CSV table of N, CA, C and O in Angstrom, one decimal:
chain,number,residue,atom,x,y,z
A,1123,UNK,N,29.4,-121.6,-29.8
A,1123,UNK,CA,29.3,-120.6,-28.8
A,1123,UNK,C,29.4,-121.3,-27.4
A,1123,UNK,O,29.9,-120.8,-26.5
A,1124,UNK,N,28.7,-122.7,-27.2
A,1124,UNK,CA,28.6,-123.0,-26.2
A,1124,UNK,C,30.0,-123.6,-25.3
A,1124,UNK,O,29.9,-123.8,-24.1
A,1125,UNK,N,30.9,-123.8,-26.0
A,1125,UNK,CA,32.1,-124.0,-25.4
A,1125,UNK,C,33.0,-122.6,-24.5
A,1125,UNK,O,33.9,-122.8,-23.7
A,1126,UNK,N,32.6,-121.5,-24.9
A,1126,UNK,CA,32.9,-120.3,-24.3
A,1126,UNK,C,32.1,-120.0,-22.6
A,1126,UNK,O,32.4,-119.2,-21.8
A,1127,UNK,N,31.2,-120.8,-22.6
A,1127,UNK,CA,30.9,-120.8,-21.6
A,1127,UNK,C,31.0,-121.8,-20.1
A,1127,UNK,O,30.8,-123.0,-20.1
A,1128,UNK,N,31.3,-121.1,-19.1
A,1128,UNK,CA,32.1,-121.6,-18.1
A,1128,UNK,C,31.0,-121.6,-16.8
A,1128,UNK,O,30.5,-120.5,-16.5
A,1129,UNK,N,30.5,-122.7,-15.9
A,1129,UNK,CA,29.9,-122.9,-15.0
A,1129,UNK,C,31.1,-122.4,-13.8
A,1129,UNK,O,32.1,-122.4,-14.6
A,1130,UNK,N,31.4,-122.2,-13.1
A,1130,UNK,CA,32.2,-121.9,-12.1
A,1130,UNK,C,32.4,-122.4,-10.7
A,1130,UNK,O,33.4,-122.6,-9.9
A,1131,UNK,N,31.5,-122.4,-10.6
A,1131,UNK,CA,30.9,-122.9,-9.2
A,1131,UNK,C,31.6,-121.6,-8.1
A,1131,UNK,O,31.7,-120.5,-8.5
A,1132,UNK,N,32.0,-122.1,-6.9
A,1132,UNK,CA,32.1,-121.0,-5.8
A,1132,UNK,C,33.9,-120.9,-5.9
A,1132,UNK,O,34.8,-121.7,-5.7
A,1133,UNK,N,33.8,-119.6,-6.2
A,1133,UNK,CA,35.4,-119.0,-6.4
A,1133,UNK,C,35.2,-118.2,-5.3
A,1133,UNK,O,34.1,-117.7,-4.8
A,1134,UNK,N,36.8,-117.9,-4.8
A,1134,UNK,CA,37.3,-116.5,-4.5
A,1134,UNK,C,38.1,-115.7,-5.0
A,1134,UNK,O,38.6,-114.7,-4.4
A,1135,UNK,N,38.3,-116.1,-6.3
A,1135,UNK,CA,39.1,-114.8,-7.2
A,1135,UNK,C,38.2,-114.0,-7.8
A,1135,UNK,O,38.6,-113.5,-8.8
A,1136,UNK,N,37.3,-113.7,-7.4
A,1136,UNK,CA,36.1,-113.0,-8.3
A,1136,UNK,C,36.9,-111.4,-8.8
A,1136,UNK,O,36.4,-111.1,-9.9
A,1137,UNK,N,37.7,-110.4,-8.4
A,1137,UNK,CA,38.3,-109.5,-9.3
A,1137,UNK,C,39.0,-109.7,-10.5
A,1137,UNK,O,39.4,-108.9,-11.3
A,1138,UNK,N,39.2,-111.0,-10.5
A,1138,UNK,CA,40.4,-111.6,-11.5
A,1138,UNK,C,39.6,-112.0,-12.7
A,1138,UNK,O,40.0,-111.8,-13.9
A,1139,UNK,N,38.2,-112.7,-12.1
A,1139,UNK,CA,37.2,-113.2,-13.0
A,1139,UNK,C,36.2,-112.4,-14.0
A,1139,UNK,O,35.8,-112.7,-15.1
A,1140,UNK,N,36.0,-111.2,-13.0
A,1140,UNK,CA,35.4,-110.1,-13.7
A,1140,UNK,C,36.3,-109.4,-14.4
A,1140,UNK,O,35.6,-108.6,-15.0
A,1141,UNK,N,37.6,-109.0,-14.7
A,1141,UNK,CA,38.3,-108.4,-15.1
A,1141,UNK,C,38.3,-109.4,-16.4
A,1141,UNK,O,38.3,-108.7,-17.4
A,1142,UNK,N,38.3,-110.5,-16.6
A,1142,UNK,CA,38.3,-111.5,-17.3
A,1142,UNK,C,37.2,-111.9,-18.7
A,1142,UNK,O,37.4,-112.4,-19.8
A,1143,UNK,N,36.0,-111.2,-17.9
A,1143,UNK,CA,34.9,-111.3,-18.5
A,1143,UNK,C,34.8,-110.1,-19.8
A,1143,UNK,O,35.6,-109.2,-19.6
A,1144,UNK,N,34.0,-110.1,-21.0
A,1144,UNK,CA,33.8,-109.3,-21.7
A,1144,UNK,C,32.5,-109.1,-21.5
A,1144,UNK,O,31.9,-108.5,-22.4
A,1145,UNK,N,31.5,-109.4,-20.3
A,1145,UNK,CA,30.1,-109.1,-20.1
A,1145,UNK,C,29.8,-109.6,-19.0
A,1145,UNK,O,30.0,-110.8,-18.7
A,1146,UNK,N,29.0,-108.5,-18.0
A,1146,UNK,CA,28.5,-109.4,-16.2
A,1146,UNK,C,27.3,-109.5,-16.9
A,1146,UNK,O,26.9,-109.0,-18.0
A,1147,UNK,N,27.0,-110.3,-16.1
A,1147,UNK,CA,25.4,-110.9,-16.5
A,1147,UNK,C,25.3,-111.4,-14.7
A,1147,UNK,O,26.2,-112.0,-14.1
A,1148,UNK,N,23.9,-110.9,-14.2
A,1148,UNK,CA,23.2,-111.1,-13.0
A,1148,UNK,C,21.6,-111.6,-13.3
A,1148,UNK,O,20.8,-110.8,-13.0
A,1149,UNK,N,21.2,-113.1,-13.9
A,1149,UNK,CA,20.1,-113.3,-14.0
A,1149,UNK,C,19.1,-113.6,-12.7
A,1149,UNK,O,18.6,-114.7,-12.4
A,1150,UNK,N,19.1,-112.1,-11.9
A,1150,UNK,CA,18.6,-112.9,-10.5
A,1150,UNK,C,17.2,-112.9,-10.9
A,1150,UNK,O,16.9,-112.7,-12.1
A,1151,UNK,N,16.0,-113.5,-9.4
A,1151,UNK,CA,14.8,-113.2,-9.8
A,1151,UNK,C,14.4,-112.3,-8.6
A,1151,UNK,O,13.4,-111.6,-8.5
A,1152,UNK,N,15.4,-112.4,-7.6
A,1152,UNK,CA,15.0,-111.2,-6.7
A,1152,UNK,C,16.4,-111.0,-6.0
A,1152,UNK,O,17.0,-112.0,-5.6
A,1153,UNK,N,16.9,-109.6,-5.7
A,1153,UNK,CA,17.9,-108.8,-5.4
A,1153,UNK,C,17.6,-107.8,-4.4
A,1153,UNK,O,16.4,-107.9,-4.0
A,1154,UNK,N,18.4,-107.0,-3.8
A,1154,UNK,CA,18.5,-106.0,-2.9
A,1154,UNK,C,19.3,-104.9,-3.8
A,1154,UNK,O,18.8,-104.6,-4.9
A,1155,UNK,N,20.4,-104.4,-3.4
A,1155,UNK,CA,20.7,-103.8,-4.3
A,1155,UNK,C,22.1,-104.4,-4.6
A,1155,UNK,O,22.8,-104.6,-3.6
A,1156,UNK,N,22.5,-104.8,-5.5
A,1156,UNK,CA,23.6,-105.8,-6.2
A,1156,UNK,C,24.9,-105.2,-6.0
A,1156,UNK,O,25.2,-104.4,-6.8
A,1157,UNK,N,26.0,-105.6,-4.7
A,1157,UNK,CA,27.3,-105.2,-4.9
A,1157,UNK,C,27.7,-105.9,-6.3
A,1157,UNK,O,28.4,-105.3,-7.2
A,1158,UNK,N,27.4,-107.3,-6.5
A,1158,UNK,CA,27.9,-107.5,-8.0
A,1158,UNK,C,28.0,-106.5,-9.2
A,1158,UNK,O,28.9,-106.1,-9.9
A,1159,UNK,N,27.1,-106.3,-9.1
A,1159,UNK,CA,27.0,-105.2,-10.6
A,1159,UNK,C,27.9,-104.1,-10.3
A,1159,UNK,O,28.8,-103.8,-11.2
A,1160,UNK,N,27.9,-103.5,-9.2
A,1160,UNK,CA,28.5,-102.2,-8.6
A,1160,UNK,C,29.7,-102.7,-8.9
A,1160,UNK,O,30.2,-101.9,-9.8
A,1161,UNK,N,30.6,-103.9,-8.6
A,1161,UNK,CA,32.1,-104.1,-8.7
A,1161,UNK,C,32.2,-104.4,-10.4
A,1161,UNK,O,33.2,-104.2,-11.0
A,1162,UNK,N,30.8,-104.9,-11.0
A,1162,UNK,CA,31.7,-104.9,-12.6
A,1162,UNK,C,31.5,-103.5,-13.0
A,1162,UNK,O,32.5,-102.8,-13.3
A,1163,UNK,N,30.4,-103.0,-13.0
A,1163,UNK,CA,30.8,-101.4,-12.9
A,1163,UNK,C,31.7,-100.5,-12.9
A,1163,UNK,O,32.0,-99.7,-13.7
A,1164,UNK,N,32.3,-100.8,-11.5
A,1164,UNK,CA,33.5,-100.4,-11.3
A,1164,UNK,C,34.6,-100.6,-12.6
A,1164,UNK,O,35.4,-99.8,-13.1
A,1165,UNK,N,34.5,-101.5,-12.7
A,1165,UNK,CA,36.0,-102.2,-13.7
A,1165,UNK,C,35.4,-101.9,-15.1
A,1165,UNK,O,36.2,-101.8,-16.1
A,1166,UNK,N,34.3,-101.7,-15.1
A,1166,UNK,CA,34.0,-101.1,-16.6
A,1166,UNK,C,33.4,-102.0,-17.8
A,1166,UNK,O,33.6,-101.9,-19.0
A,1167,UNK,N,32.3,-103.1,-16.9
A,1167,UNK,CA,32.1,-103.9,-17.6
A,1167,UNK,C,30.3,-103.5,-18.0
A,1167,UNK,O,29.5,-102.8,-17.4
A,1168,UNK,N,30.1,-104.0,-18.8
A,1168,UNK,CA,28.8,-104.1,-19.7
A,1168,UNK,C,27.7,-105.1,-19.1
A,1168,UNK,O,28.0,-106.2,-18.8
A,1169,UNK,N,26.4,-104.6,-18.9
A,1169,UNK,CA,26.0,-105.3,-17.9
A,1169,UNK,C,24.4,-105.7,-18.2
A,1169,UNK,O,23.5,-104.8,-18.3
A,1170,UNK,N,24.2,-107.2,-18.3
A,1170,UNK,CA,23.3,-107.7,-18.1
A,1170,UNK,C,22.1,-108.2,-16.9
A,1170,UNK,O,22.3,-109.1,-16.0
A,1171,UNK,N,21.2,-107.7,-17.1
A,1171,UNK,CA,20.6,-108.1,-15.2
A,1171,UNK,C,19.3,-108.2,-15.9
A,1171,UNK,O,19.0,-107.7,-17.0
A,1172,UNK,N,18.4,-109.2,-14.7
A,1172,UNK,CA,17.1,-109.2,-14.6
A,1172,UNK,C,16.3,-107.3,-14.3
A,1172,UNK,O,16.8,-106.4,-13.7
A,1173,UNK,N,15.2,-107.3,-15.1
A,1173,UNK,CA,14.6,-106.2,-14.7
A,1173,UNK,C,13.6,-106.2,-13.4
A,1173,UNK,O,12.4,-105.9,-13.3
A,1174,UNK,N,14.4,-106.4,-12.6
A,1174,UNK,CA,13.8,-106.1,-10.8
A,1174,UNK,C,14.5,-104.9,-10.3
A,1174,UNK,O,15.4,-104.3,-10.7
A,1175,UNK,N,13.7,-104.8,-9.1
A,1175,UNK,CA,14.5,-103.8,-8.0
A,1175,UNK,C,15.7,-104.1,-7.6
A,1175,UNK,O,16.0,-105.3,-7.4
A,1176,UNK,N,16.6,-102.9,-7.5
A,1176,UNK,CA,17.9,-103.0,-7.4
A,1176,UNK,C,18.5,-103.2,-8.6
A,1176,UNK,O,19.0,-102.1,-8.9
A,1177,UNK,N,18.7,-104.0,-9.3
A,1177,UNK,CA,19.1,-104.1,-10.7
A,1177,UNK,C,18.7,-102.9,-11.3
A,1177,UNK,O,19.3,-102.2,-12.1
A,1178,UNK,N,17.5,-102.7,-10.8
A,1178,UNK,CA,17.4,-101.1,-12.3
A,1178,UNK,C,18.0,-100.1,-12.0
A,1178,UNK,O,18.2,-99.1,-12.8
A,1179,UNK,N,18.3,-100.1,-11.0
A,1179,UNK,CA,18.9,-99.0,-10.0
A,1179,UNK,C,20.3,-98.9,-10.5
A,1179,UNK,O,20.8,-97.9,-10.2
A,1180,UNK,N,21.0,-99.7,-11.0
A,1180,UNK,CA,22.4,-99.4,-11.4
A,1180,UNK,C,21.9,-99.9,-13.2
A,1180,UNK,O,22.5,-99.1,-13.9
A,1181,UNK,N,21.4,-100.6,-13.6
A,1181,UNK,CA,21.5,-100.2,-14.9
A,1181,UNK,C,20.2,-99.9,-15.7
A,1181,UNK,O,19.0,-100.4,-15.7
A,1182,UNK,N,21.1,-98.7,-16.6
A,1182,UNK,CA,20.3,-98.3,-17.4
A,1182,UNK,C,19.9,-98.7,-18.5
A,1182,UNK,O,20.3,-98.3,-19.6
A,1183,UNK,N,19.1,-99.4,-18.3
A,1183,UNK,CA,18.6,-99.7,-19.9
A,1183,UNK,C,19.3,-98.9,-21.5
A,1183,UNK,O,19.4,-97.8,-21.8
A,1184,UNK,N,19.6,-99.7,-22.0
A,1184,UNK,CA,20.3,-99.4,-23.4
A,1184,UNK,C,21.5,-97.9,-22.9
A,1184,UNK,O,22.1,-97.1,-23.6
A,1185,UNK,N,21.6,-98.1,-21.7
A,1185,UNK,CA,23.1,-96.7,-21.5
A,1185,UNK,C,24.5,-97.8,-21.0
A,1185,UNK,O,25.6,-97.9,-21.6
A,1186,UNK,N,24.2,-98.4,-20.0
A,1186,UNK,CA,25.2,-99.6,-20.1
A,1186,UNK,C,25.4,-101.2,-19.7
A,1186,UNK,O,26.3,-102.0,-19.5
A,1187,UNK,N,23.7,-100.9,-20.0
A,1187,UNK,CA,23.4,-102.6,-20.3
A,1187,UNK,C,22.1,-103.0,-20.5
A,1187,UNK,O,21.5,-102.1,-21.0
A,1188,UNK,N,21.6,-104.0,-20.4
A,1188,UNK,CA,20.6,-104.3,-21.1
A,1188,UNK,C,19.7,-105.0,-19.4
A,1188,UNK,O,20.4,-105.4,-18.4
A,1189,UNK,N,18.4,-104.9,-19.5
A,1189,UNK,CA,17.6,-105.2,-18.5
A,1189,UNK,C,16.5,-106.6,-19.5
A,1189,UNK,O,15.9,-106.4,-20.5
A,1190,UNK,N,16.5,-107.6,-18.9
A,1190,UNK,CA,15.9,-108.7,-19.0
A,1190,UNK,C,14.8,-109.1,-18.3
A,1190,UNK,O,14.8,-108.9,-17.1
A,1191,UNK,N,13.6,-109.9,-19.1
A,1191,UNK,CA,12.1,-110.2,-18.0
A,1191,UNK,C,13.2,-111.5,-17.4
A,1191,UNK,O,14.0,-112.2,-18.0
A,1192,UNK,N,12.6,-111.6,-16.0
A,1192,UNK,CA,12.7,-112.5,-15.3
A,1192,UNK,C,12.3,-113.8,-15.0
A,1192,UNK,O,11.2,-114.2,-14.9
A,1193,UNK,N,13.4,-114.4,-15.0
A,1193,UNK,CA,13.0,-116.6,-15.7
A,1193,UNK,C,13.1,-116.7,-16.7
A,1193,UNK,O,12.6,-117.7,-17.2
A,1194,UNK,N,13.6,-115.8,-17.7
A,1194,UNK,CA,12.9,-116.0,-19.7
A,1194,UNK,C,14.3,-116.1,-19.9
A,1194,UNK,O,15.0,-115.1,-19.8
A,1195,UNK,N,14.9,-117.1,-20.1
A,1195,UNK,CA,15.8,-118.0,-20.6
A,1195,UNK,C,16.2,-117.7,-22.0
A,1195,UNK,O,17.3,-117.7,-22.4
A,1196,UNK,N,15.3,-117.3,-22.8
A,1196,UNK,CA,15.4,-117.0,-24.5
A,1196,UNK,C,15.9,-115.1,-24.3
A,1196,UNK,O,16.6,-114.5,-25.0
A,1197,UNK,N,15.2,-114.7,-23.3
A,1197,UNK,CA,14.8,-112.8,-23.4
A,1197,UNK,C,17.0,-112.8,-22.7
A,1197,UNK,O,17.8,-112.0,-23.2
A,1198,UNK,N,17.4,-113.8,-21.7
A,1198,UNK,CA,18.3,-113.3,-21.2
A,1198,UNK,C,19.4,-113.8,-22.5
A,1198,UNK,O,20.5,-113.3,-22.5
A,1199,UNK,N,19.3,-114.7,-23.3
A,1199,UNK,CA,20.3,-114.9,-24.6
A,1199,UNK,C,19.9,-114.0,-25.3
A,1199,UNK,O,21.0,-113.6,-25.8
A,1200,UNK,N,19.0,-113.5,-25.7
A,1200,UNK,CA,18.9,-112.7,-26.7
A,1200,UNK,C,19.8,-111.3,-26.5
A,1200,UNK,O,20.7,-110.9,-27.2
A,1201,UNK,N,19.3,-110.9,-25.2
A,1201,UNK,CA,20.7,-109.5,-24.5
A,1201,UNK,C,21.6,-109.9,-24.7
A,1201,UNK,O,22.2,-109.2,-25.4
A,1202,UNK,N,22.5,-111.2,-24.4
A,1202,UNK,CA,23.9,-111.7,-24.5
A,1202,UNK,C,24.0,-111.7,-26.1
A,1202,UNK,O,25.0,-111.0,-26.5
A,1203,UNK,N,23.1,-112.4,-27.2
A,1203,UNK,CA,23.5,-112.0,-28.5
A,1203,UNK,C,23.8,-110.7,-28.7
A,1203,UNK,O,25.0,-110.4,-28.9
A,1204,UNK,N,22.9,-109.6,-28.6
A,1204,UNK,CA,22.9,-108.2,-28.8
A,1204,UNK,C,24.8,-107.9,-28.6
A,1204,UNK,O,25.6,-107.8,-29.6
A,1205,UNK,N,25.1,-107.9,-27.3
A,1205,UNK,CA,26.1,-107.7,-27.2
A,1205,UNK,C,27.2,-108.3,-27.6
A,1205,UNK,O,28.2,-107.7,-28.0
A,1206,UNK,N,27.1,-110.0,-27.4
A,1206,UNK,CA,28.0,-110.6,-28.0
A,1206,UNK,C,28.3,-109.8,-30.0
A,1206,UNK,O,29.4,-109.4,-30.4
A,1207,UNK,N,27.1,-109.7,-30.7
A,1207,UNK,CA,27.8,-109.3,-32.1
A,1207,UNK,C,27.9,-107.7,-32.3
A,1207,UNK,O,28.4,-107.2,-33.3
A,1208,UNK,N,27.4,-107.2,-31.4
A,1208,UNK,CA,27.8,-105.7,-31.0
A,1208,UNK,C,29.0,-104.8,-30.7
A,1208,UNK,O,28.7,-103.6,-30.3
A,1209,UNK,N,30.5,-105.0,-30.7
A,1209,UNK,CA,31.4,-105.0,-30.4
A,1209,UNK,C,31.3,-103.4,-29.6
A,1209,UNK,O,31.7,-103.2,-28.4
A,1210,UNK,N,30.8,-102.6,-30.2
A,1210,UNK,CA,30.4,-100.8,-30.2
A,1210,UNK,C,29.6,-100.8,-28.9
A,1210,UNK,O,29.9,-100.0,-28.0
A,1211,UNK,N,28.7,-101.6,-28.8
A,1211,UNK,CA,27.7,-101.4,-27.7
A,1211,UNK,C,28.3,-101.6,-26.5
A,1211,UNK,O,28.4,-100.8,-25.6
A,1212,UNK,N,28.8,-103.4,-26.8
A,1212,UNK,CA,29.4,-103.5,-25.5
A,1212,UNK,C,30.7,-102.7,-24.9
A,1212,UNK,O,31.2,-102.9,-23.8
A,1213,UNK,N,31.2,-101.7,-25.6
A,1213,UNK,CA,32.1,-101.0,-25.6
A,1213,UNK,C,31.7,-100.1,-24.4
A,1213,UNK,O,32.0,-100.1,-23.2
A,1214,UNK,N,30.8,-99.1,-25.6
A,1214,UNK,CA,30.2,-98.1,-25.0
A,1214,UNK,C,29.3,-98.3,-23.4
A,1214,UNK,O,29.3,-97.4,-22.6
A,1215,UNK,N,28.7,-99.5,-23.2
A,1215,UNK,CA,27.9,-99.5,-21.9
A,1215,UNK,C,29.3,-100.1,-21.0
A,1215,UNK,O,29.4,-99.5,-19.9
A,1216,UNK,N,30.1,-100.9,-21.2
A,1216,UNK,CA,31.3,-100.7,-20.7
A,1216,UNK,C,32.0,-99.2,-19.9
A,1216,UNK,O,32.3,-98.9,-18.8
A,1217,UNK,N,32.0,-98.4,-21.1
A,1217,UNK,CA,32.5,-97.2,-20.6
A,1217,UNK,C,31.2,-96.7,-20.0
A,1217,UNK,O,31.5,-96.6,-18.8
A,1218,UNK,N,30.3,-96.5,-20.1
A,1218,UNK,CA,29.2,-96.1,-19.4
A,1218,UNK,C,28.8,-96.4,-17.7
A,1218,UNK,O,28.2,-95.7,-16.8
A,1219,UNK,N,29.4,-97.6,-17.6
A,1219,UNK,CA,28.8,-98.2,-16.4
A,1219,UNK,C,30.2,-97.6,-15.7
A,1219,UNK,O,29.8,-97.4,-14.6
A,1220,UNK,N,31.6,-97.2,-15.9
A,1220,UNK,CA,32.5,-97.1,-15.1
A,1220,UNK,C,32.1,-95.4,-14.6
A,1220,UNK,O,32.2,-95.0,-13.5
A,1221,UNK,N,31.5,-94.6,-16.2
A,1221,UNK,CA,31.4,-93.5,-15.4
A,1221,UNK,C,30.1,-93.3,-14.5
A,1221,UNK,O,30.0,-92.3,-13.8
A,1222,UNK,N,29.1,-94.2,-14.3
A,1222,UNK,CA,28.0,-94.2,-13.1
A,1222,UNK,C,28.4,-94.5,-12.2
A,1222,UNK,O,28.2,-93.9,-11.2
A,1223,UNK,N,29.2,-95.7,-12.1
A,1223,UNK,CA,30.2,-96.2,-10.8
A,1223,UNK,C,30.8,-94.9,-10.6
A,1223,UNK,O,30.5,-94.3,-9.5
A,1224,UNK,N,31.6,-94.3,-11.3
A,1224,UNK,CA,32.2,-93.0,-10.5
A,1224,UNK,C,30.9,-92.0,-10.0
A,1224,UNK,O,30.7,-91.4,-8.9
A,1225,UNK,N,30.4,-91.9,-10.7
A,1225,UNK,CA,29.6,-90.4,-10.1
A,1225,UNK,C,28.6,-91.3,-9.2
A,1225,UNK,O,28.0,-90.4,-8.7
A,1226,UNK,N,28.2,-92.1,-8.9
A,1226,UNK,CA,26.5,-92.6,-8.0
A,1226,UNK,C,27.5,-93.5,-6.9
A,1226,UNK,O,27.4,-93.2,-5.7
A,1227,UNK,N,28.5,-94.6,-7.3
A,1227,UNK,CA,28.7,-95.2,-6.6
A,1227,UNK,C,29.9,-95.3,-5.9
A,1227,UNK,O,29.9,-96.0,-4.9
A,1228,UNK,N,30.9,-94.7,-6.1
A,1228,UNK,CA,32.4,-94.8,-5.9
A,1228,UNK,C,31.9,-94.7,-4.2
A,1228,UNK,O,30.8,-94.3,-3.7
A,1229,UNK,N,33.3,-95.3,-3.4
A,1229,UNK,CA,32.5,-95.9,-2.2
A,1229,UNK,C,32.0,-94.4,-1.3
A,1229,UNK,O,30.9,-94.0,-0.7
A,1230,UNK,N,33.6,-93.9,-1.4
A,1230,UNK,CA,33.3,-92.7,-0.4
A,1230,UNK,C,32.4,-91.6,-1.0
A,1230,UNK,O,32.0,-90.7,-0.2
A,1231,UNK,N,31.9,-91.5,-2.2
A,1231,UNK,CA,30.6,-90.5,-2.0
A,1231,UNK,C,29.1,-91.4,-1.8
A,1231,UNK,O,28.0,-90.9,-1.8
A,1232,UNK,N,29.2,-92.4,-1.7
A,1232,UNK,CA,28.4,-93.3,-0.8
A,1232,UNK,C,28.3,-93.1,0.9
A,1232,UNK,O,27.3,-93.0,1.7
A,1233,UNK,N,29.4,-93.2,1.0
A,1233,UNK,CA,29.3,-92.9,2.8
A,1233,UNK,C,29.1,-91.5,3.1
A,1233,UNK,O,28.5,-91.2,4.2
A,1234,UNK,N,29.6,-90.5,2.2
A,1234,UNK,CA,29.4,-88.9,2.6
A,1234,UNK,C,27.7,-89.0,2.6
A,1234,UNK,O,27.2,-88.7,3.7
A,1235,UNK,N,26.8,-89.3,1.4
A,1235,UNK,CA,25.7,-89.3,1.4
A,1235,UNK,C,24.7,-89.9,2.5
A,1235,UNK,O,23.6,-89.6,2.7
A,1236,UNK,N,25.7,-91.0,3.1
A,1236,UNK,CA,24.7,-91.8,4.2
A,1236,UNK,C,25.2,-90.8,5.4
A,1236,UNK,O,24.3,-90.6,6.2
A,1237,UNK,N,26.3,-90.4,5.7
A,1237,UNK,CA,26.7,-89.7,7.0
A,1237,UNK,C,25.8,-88.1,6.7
A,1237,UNK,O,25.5,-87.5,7.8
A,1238,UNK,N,25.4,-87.5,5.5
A,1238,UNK,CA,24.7,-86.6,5.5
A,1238,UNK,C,23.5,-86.9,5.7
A,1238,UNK,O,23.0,-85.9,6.2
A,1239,UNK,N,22.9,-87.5,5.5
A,1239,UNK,CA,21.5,-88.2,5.8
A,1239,UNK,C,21.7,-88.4,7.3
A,1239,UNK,O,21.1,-87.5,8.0
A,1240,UNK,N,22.4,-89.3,8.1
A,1240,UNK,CA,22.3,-89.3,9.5
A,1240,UNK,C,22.7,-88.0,10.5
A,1240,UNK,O,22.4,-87.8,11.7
A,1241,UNK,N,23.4,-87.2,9.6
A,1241,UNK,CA,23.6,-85.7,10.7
A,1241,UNK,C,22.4,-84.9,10.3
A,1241,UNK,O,22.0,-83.9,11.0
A,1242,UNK,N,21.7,-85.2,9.0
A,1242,UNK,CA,20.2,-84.0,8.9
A,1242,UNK,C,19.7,-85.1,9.9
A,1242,UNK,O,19.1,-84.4,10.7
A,1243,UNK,N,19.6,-86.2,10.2
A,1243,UNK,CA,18.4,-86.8,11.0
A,1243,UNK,C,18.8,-86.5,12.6
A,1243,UNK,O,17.9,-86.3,13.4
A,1244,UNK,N,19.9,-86.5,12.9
A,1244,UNK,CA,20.7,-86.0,14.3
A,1244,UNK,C,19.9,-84.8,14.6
A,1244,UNK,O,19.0,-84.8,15.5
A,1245,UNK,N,20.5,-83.7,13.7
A,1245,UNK,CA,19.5,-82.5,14.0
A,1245,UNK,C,18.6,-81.7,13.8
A,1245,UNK,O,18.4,-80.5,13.8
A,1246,UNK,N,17.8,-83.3,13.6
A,1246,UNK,CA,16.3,-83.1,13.2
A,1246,UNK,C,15.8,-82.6,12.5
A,1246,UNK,O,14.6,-82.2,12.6
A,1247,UNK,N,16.3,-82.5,11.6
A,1247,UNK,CA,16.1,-81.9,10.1
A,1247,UNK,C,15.3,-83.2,9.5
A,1247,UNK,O,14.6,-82.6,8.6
A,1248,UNK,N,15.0,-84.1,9.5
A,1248,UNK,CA,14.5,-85.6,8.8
A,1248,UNK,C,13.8,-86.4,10.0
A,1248,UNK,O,14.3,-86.7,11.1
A,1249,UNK,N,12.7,-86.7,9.4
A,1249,UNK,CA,11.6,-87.7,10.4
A,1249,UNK,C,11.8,-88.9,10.1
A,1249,UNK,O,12.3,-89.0,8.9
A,1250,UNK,N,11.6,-90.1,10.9
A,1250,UNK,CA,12.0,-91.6,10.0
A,1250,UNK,C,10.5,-92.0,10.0
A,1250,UNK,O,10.2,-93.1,9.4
């Protein structure tokens, strides 16, 4: 197995690379909210992350990816096994994660939501 795996270092093809991938994996230990995940998302990929803030916020536990304790080196292979001999799963949280990227994240009902937020606060409808 370990020959399948690729260190990379600092690319700028990253659409090409995620398209490429059969699994994102984001082992952060502290995040904001992850455009990474958001872009494999998008493309429909199956998704592994530390269980912190922001990370949980795009994946759902066992809906389209798996959430991992943080620094546990054994807990974040064990998710990659799961899916690695899973073919169904990684399928399914695959298709999963494209349809949350469409309904939560796709960009422009992103921006409609934040420009609705700043015109209720314009006309004082919202205190900060």
């Amino acid at each position: 197995m370990k020959k399948n795996i690729h260190l990379m270092g600092l690319r700028d093809d990253i659409p090409e690379i995620i398209a490429a991938a059969d699994i994102f994996t984001l082992p952060s230990y502290r995040e904001g909210l992850p455009r990474s995940i958001i872009e494999a998302m998008a493309m429909g990929k199956p998704i592994i992350a530390t269980d912190i803030r922001g990370c949980r916020e795009e994946v759902v536990e066992g809906m389209n990816g798996l959430l991992c304790k943080v620094k546990d080196a054994k807990a974040l292979a064990d998710s990659l096994e799961v899916l690695i001999i899973n073919e169904e799963k990684t399928k399914n949280f695959g298709i999963q994660s494209r349809r949350i990227f469409l309904e939560e994240f796709e960009e422009q009902k992103v921006l409609n939501r934040q420009l609705n937020i700043f015109n209720e606060f314009r006309k004082g409808k919202l205190d900060v």
